Amino acid sequence: MKKYLYLCIMVYVLNGCATSYSPGLSRGYSEIQLDSNSFQVSFSGNGKTSDERASDFCLLRCAELSLSNDFQYFSIVDEKDLGTTMESTSPIVTQSNVKITGNDVKGSSFTYGGDTEKIKKPTVRYKIICYKDRPLSTSYNAKIVSSSIKKKYSID
């Protein structure tokens, strides 16, 4: 039983945090350059990542790509929510205690687990066009977006 409990604790510790801001295919951000000034940017989170966090991190990556390619502004021309929802059921465990004294037998058992929960794994994808000068009032200032999201999540 101790080995099972230890394993459960390790799984929780390793998976218990929301996805961090880092590159990755199954979790984190990724991008594809579509043209000299356009990109497709994605961010995928785990079951502990909120929709807001996934959206913010995708937006942050858009701002960073704009700045690293010498653009000051960007506009989102297409966005998709590609998140998935799955069900997870915890294992059913029964613990039993038996005490035998002479011909007297006393026992008890306790069963727990079998709970099912829905887990949403958010994935956001934006297609952006980057600009050196602000073309539209609906375009984003990459420096402001980058600094405000980094401040919000305490990213250096």
PDB file of C-alpha atoms in Angstrom:
ATOM      1  CA  MET A   1       0.000   0.000   0.000  1.00  0.00           C
ATOM      2  CA  LYS A   2       2.889   2.362   0.790  1.00  0.00           C
ATOM      3  CA  LYS A   3       4.344   1.856  -2.694  1.00  0.00           C
ATOM      4  CA  TYR A   4       0.961   2.703  -4.258  1.00  0.00           C
ATOM      5  CA  LEU A   5       0.604   5.843  -2.113  1.00  0.00           C
ATOM      6  CA  TYR A   6       4.155   6.930  -2.975  1.00  0.00           C
ATOM      7  CA  LEU A   7       3.458   6.422  -6.689  1.00  0.00           C
ATOM      8  CA  CYS A   8       0.238   8.475  -6.463  1.00  0.00           C
ATOM      9  CA  ILE A   9       2.056  11.316  -4.700  1.00  0.00           C
ATOM     10  CA  MET A  10       4.819  11.357  -7.335  1.00  0.00           C
ATOM     11  CA  VAL A  11       2.301  11.425 -10.193  1.00  0.00           C
ATOM     12  CA  TYR A  12       0.452  14.316  -8.523  1.00  0.00           C
ATOM     13  CA  VAL A  13       3.669  16.265  -7.909  1.00  0.00           C
ATOM     14  CA  LEU A  14       4.913  15.764 -11.456  1.00  0.00           C
ATOM     15  CA  ASN A  15       1.570  16.575 -13.076  1.00  0.00           C
ATOM     16  CA  GLY A  16       0.032  18.876 -10.492  1.00  0.00           C
ATOM     17  CA  CYS A  17       1.130  22.162 -11.991  1.00  0.00           C
ATOM     18  CA  ALA A  18      -0.173  24.124 -14.926  1.00  0.00           C
ATOM     19  CA  THR A  19       1.945  24.031 -18.063  1.00  0.00           C
ATOM     20  CA  SER A  20       4.803  26.527 -17.926  1.00  0.00           C
ATOM     21  CA  TYR A  21       5.745  28.983 -20.656  1.00  0.00           C
ATOM     22  CA  SER A  22       8.183  26.937 -22.715  1.00  0.00           C
ATOM     23  CA  PRO A  23       8.403  25.335 -26.154  1.00  0.00           C
ATOM     24  CA  GLY A  24       6.970  21.876 -26.683  1.00  0.00           C
ATOM     25  CA  LEU A  25       4.869  19.786 -29.022  1.00  0.00           C
ATOM     26  CA  SER A  26       2.375  18.201 -26.628  1.00  0.00           C
ATOM     27  CA  ARG A  27       2.606  20.937 -23.957  1.00  0.00           C
ATOM     28  CA  GLY A  28       3.882  24.457 -24.378  1.00  0.00           C
ATOM     29  CA  TYR A  29       4.155  26.710 -27.401  1.00  0.00           C
ATOM     30  CA  SER A  30       5.085  26.077 -31.016  1.00  0.00           C
ATOM     31  CA  GLU A  31       5.011  28.102 -34.197  1.00  0.00           C
ATOM     32  CA  ILE A  32       5.238  27.823 -37.955  1.00  0.00           C
ATOM     33  CA  GLN A  33       6.323  30.715 -40.150  1.00  0.00           C
ATOM     34  CA  LEU A  34       3.834  31.088 -43.013  1.00  0.00           C
ATOM     35  CA  ASP A  35       5.339  34.090 -44.788  1.00  0.00           C
ATOM     36  CA  SER A  36       7.936  36.801 -44.117  1.00  0.00           C
ATOM     37  CA  ASN A  37       5.513  38.519 -41.718  1.00  0.00           C
ATOM     38  CA  SER A  38       2.978  35.851 -40.755  1.00  0.00           C
ATOM     39  CA  PHE A  39       2.993  32.960 -38.311  1.00  0.00           C
ATOM     40  CA  GLN A  40       0.768  30.251 -36.914  1.00  0.00           C
ATOM     41  CA  VAL A  41       1.304  30.073 -33.152  1.00  0.00           C
ATOM     42  CA  SER A  42      -0.064  27.416 -30.785  1.00  0.00           C
ATOM     43  CA  PHE A  43      -0.046  26.821 -27.058  1.00  0.00           C
ATOM     44  CA  SER A  44      -1.163  23.540 -25.470  1.00  0.00           C
ATOM     45  CA  GLY A  45      -1.697  23.097 -21.756  1.00  0.00           C
ATOM     46  CA  ASN A  46      -2.303  20.184 -19.436  1.00  0.00           C
ATOM     47  CA  GLY A  47      -5.354  19.453 -17.272  1.00  0.00           C
ATOM     48  CA  LYS A  48      -4.237  22.039 -14.702  1.00  0.00           C
ATOM     49  CA  THR A  49      -3.911  24.866 -17.255  1.00  0.00           C
ATOM     50  CA  SER A  50      -6.779  27.347 -17.473  1.00  0.00           C
ATOM     51  CA  ASP A  51      -8.155  28.590 -20.782  1.00  0.00           C
ATOM     52  CA  GLU A  52      -7.033  32.106 -19.845  1.00  0.00           C
ATOM     53  CA  ARG A  53      -3.450  30.991 -19.184  1.00  0.00           C
ATOM     54  CA  ALA A  54      -3.294  29.095 -22.509  1.00  0.00           C
ATOM     55  CA  SER A  55      -4.624  32.121 -24.386  1.00  0.00           C
ATOM     56  CA  ASP A  56      -2.229  34.506 -22.611  1.00  0.00           C
ATOM     57  CA  PHE A  57       0.792  32.292 -23.317  1.00  0.00           C
ATOM     58  CA  CYS A  58      -0.149  31.987 -26.992  1.00  0.00           C
ATOM     59  CA  LEU A  59      -0.495  35.780 -27.143  1.00  0.00           C
ATOM     60  CA  LEU A  60       2.894  36.169 -25.424  1.00  0.00           C
ATOM     61  CA  ARG A  61       4.534  33.928 -28.010  1.00  0.00           C
ATOM     62  CA  CYS A  62       2.930  36.016 -30.779  1.00  0.00           C
ATOM     63  CA  ALA A  63       4.447  39.165 -29.262  1.00  0.00           C
ATOM     64  CA  GLU A  64       7.873  37.573 -28.866  1.00  0.00           C
ATOM     65  CA  LEU A  65       7.882  36.343 -32.474  1.00  0.00           C
ATOM     66  CA  SER A  66       6.921  39.808 -33.688  1.00  0.00           C
ATOM     67  CA  LEU A  67       9.711  41.480 -31.740  1.00  0.00           C
ATOM     68  CA  SER A  68      12.356  38.887 -32.620  1.00  0.00           C
ATOM     69  CA  ASN A  69      11.557  39.443 -36.312  1.00  0.00           C
ATOM     70  CA  ASP A  70      11.834  43.261 -36.013  1.00  0.00           C
ATOM     71  CA  PHE A  71       8.093  43.941 -36.018  1.00  0.00           C
ATOM     72  CA  GLN A  72       6.436  46.206 -33.449  1.00  0.00           C
ATOM     73  CA  TYR A  73       2.796  45.197 -33.993  1.00  0.00           C
ATOM     74  CA  PHE A  74       0.726  42.154 -34.853  1.00  0.00           C
ATOM     75  CA  SER A  75      -2.880  41.323 -35.635  1.00  0.00           C
ATOM     76  CA  ILE A  76      -4.660  38.029 -35.051  1.00  0.00           C
ATOM     77  CA  VAL A  77      -6.335  37.087 -38.325  1.00  0.00           C
ATOM     78  CA  ASP A  78      -7.627  33.666 -37.249  1.00  0.00           C
ATOM     79  CA  GLU A  79      -7.989  31.918 -33.915  1.00  0.00           C
ATOM     80  CA  LYS A  80      -9.032  28.416 -32.993  1.00  0.00           C
ATOM     81  CA  ASP A  81      -9.805  26.650 -29.732  1.00  0.00           C
ATOM     82  CA  LEU A  82      -8.501  23.119 -30.249  1.00  0.00           C
ATOM     83  CA  GLY A  83      -8.791  22.008 -26.622  1.00  0.00           C
ATOM     84  CA  THR A  84      -9.826  18.489 -25.691  1.00  0.00           C
ATOM     85  CA  THR A  85     -11.833  17.129 -22.779  1.00  0.00           C
ATOM     86  CA  MET A  86     -11.359  13.639 -21.425  1.00  0.00           C
ATOM     87  CA  GLU A  87     -12.634  11.660 -18.461  1.00  0.00           C
ATOM     88  CA  SER A  88     -10.343  10.218 -15.820  1.00  0.00           C
ATOM     89  CA  THR A  89     -11.443   7.637 -13.257  1.00  0.00           C
ATOM     90  CA  SER A  90      -9.440   7.026 -10.092  1.00  0.00           C
ATOM     91  CA  PRO A  91      -8.737   3.397  -9.124  1.00  0.00           C
ATOM     92  CA  ILE A  92     -11.022   1.642  -6.625  1.00  0.00           C
ATOM     93  CA  VAL A  93      -9.137   0.616  -3.483  1.00  0.00           C
ATOM     94  CA  THR A  94     -10.411  -1.481  -0.568  1.00  0.00           C
ATOM     95  CA  GLN A  95      -8.581  -1.581   2.749  1.00  0.00           C
ATOM     96  CA  SER A  96      -9.462  -4.357   5.194  1.00  0.00           C
ATOM     97  CA  ASN A  97      -8.504  -4.945   8.811  1.00  0.00           C
ATOM     98  CA  VAL A  98      -9.131  -8.258  10.581  1.00  0.00           C
ATOM     99  CA  LYS A  99      -8.430  -9.032  14.230  1.00  0.00           C
ATOM    100  CA  ILE A 100      -8.701 -12.612  15.501  1.00  0.00           C
ATOM    101  CA  THR A 101      -8.792 -13.262  19.237  1.00  0.00           C
ATOM    102  CA  GLY A 102      -9.443 -16.923  20.037  1.00  0.00           C
ATOM    103  CA  ASN A 103     -12.746 -17.774  18.346  1.00  0.00           C
ATOM    104  CA  ASP A 104     -13.708 -14.104  18.011  1.00  0.00           C
ATOM    105  CA  VAL A 105     -13.182 -12.448  14.615  1.00  0.00           C
ATOM    106  CA  LYS A 106     -13.645  -8.712  14.142  1.00  0.00           C
ATOM    107  CA  GLY A 107     -13.072  -6.872  10.939  1.00  0.00           C
ATOM    108  CA  SER A 108     -13.746  -3.794   8.969  1.00  0.00           C
ATOM    109  CA  SER A 109     -13.190  -2.616   5.431  1.00  0.00           C
ATOM    110  CA  PHE A 110     -13.208   0.699   3.679  1.00  0.00           C
ATOM    111  CA  THR A 111     -13.533   1.242  -0.062  1.00  0.00           C
ATOM    112  CA  TYR A 112     -12.737   4.469  -1.867  1.00  0.00           C
ATOM    113  CA  GLY A 113     -11.990   5.707  -5.368  1.00  0.00           C
ATOM    114  CA  GLY A 114     -13.813   5.140  -8.602  1.00  0.00           C
ATOM    115  CA  ASP A 115     -14.507   8.852  -8.978  1.00  0.00           C
ATOM    116  CA  THR A 116     -14.696  10.201 -12.515  1.00  0.00           C
ATOM    117  CA  GLU A 117     -13.745  13.744 -13.395  1.00  0.00           C
ATOM    118  CA  LYS A 118     -13.600  15.626 -16.668  1.00  0.00           C
ATOM    119  CA  ILE A 119     -10.226  17.080 -17.510  1.00  0.00           C
ATOM    120  CA  LYS A 120      -9.913  19.848 -20.097  1.00  0.00           C
ATOM    121  CA  LYS A 121      -6.603  20.303 -21.839  1.00  0.00           C
ATOM    122  CA  PRO A 122      -6.690  23.718 -23.549  1.00  0.00           C
ATOM    123  CA  THR A 123      -5.012  24.286 -26.903  1.00  0.00           C
ATOM    124  CA  VAL A 124      -5.149  27.662 -28.622  1.00  0.00           C
ATOM    125  CA  ARG A 125      -3.938  28.480 -32.136  1.00  0.00           C
ATOM    126  CA  TYR A 126      -3.577  31.983 -33.583  1.00  0.00           C
ATOM    127  CA  LYS A 127      -2.589  33.025 -37.093  1.00  0.00           C
ATOM    128  CA  ILE A 128      -0.953  36.435 -36.975  1.00  0.00           C
ATOM    129  CA  ILE A 129       0.353  39.046 -39.367  1.00  0.00           C
ATOM    130  CA  CYS A 130       3.179  41.256 -38.112  1.00  0.00           C
ATOM    131  CA  TYR A 131       3.807  44.918 -38.971  1.00  0.00           C
ATOM    132  CA  LYS A 132       6.582  47.452 -38.478  1.00  0.00           C
ATOM    133  CA  ASP A 133       4.075  50.331 -38.199  1.00  0.00           C
ATOM    134  CA  ARG A 134       0.616  50.156 -36.650  1.00  0.00           C
ATOM    135  CA  PRO A 135      -1.787  49.463 -39.525  1.00  0.00           C
ATOM    136  CA  LEU A 136      -5.052  49.124 -37.606  1.00  0.00           C
ATOM    137  CA  SER A 137      -6.434  50.178 -34.274  1.00  0.00           C
ATOM    138  CA  THR A 138      -7.167  46.487 -33.630  1.00  0.00           C
ATOM    139  CA  SER A 139      -3.489  45.471 -33.868  1.00  0.00           C
ATOM    140  CA  TYR A 140      -1.468  44.725 -30.740  1.00  0.00           C
ATOM    141  CA  ASN A 141       1.660  46.509 -29.578  1.00  0.00           C
ATOM    142  CA  ALA A 142       4.087  43.589 -29.150  1.00  0.00           C
ATOM    143  CA  LYS A 143       6.210  45.262 -26.434  1.00  0.00           C
ATOM    144  CA  ILE A 144       3.194  46.089 -24.277  1.00  0.00           C
ATOM    145  CA  VAL A 145       1.646  42.629 -24.689  1.00  0.00           C
ATOM    146  CA  SER A 146       4.938  40.939 -23.836  1.00  0.00           C
ATOM    147  CA  SER A 147       5.668  42.999 -20.733  1.00  0.00           C
ATOM    148  CA  SER A 148       2.125  42.843 -19.330  1.00  0.00           C
ATOM    149  CA  ILE A 149       1.781  39.047 -19.697  1.00  0.00           C
ATOM    150  CA  LYS A 150       5.275  38.460 -18.292  1.00  0.00           C
ATOM    151  CA  LYS A 151       4.379  40.650 -15.318  1.00  0.00           C
ATOM    152  CA  LYS A 152       1.045  38.856 -14.801  1.00  0.00           C
ATOM    153  CA  TYR A 153       2.725  35.419 -14.612  1.00  0.00           C
ATOM    154  CA  SER A 154       6.070  36.555 -13.111  1.00  0.00           C
ATOM    155  CA  ILE A 155       8.067  35.444 -16.142  1.00  0.00           C
ATOM    156  CA  ASP A 156      11.581  36.867 -16.457  1.00  0.00           C
TER     157      ASP A 156
END
